[in-house]
Amino acid sequence: MPLSQHSTADSSSDACPEAHSLETVDKSGARVQKMFAEIAPRYDLTNRVLSGGIDVWWRHVTVSRVPLPECGALLDVCTGTGDLAIAFAKNSTSNMQIVGADFCRPMLTEGIHKRMGVSGRVKFIEADAMQLPFSNESFDAVTVAFGLRNMVDTRRGVFEMARVCRMGGRVAVLEFSLPSNRFIRSLYLLYFRNLLPHCGAMLARNTSAAYAYLNRSVEEFPSGEKLASLFRSAGLEIESMRPLTFGIATLYVGIKRGATE
Ligand SMILES: C[S@@+](CC[C@H](N)C(=O)[O-])C[C@H]1O[C@@H](n2cnc3c(N)ncnc32)[C@H](O)[C@@H]1O
């Protein structure tokens, strides 16, 4: 799939009745790379402030839900500044090799500065999640946090993760979602659409549309049952699908049981 294609994920006025005016988000690789390159130096700070630090807990939950063997290898795609990869290295009892992959070099550069203490176990590589440079079944677990939504082709992203995961290994996706409670969702959407893009732009010192893109990409992302069915067609049996913090994020964990459909 060429990087210049636009996302065709359905912009869900079905799944989200409030989302009438959504346009399809441009997720071409070049645009996404440029956007993250611009915000890379202040990405972590912006994340912590906008989430009130709760994103650290979400990654902690992810580490606890993906049990690892004593040795082997884990791949974290769209690793960005490496928070999830580093959380695995610091909090899991396993001695596995952890590989963080991302196609935006400035994000990885930030990660390299942060991996002190675990640099022997966490390796970063520049790679496109649409075409991972690994052979089939190379990893015991494959994870992604807040990255699948940014990929130009969600289905291909899930299939690539499943492809490089060994049989019986786990694929975990941590991603933003919308609260299912109507009242909470309405309040959240007010913040998400009106306040967050301005706060994000201010904190990241970024005048481009990076934080306006955030809410639009979340609203059109195929979450819940839609993502679960994508897991199944990639040969992943859903082990758990856990809404976090009123459902503003969801952790999906699948076990690779079979071939893709
Ligand atoms: C919102 S950040 C998430 C970073 C990190 N996982 C975290 O939890 O903070 C999304 C990352 O996905 C990366 N990304 C998006 N599409 C990608 C692709 N096709 N291949 C590799 N990286 C990609 C971006 O460069 C960016 O670093």
mmCIF file of C-alpha atoms and ligand atoms in Angstrom, residues 3 29 32-33 36 43-44 47-48 55 59 76-84 101-104 107 127-130 144-152 174, ligand 1:
data_model
loop_
_atom_site.group_PDB
_atom_site.id
_atom_site.type_symbol
_atom_site.label_atom_id
_atom_site.label_comp_id
_atom_site.label_asym_id
_atom_site.label_seq_id
_atom_site.Cartn_x
_atom_site.Cartn_y
_atom_site.Cartn_z
ATOM 1 C CA LEU A 3 2.078 5.746 1.774
ATOM 2 C CA GLY A 29 2.670 8.636 5.559
ATOM 3 C CA VAL A 32 1.943 11.825 9.592
ATOM 4 C CA GLN A 33 5.757 11.710 9.631
ATOM 5 C CA PHE A 36 5.172 13.919 14.520
ATOM 6 C CA TYR A 43 5.545 15.165 22.604
ATOM 7 C CA ASP A 44 6.052 13.580 26.040
ATOM 8 C CA ASN A 47 1.012 13.891 26.474
ATOM 9 C CA ARG A 48 1.506 14.034 30.244
ATOM 10 C CA ASP A 55 -1.400 7.621 29.916
ATOM 11 C CA ARG A 59 0.775 1.714 29.496
ATOM 12 C CA ASP A 76 6.404 -2.284 19.792
ATOM 13 C CA VAL A 77 5.314 -0.659 16.537
ATOM 14 C CA CYS A 78 4.694 3.097 16.190
ATOM 15 C CA THR A 79 6.826 3.279 19.304
ATOM 16 C CA GLY A 80 7.319 7.052 18.989
ATOM 17 C CA THR A 81 9.489 8.207 21.892
ATOM 18 C CA GLY A 82 9.444 4.627 23.184
ATOM 19 C CA ASP A 83 7.258 4.952 26.291
ATOM 20 C CA LEU A 84 5.607 1.542 25.966
ATOM 21 C CA ALA A 101 9.901 0.603 15.543
ATOM 22 C CA ASP A 102 8.689 3.897 14.094
ATOM 23 C CA PHE A 103 8.987 5.692 10.765
ATOM 24 C CA CYS A 104 9.584 9.119 12.323
ATOM 25 C CA MET A 107 10.462 10.654 17.680
ATOM 26 C CA ALA A 127 10.507 1.082 10.028
ATOM 27 C CA ASP A 128 7.101 1.458 8.453
ATOM 28 C CA ALA A 129 4.376 -0.516 10.239
ATOM 29 C CA MET A 130 2.697 -1.112 6.861
ATOM 30 C CA VAL A 144 1.117 -0.682 19.631
ATOM 31 C CA ALA A 145 0.020 2.289 21.730
ATOM 32 C CA PHE A 146 -1.844 5.170 20.109
ATOM 33 C CA GLY A 147 -0.319 4.280 16.761
ATOM 34 C CA LEU A 148 -2.814 2.081 14.901
ATOM 35 C CA ARG A 149 -5.195 5.033 14.527
ATOM 36 C CA ASN A 150 -2.453 6.942 12.699
ATOM 37 C CA MET A 151 -1.808 4.258 10.121
ATOM 38 C CA VAL A 152 -3.035 4.811 6.605
ATOM 39 C CA LEU A 174 -3.866 0.429 23.223
HETATM 40 C C1 LIG B 1 0.645 9.146 18.877
HETATM 41 S S1 LIG B 1 2.264 8.554 18.583
HETATM 42 C C2 LIG B 1 2.352 7.220 19.711
HETATM 43 C C3 LIG B 1 3.742 7.001 20.224
HETATM 44 C C4 LIG B 1 3.893 5.980 21.338
HETATM 45 N N1 LIG B 1 3.487 4.658 20.951
HETATM 46 C C5 LIG B 1 3.157 6.405 22.593
HETATM 47 O O1 LIG B 1 2.473 5.573 23.182
HETATM 48 O O2 LIG B 1 3.280 7.549 23.005
HETATM 49 C C6 LIG B 1 2.067 7.736 17.032
HETATM 50 C C7 LIG B 1 3.370 7.286 16.410
HETATM 51 O O3 LIG B 1 3.040 6.432 15.306
HETATM 52 C C8 LIG B 1 4.029 6.618 14.301
HETATM 53 N N2 LIG B 1 3.488 6.090 13.047
HETATM 54 C C9 LIG B 1 2.323 6.397 12.445
HETATM 55 N N3 LIG B 1 2.171 5.676 11.324
HETATM 56 C C10 LIG B 1 3.263 4.867 11.234
HETATM 57 C C11 LIG B 1 3.683 3.878 10.297
HETATM 58 N N4 LIG B 1 2.960 3.572 9.213
HETATM 59 N N5 LIG B 1 4.836 3.232 10.526
HETATM 60 C C12 LIG B 1 5.601 3.526 11.603
HETATM 61 N N6 LIG B 1 5.279 4.469 12.516
HETATM 62 C C13 LIG B 1 4.113 5.129 12.330
HETATM 63 C C14 LIG B 1 4.277 8.117 14.323
HETATM 64 O O4 LIG B 1 5.500 8.451 13.724
HETATM 65 C C15 LIG B 1 4.249 8.396 15.834
HETATM 66 O O5 LIG B 1 5.525 8.329 16.394
#
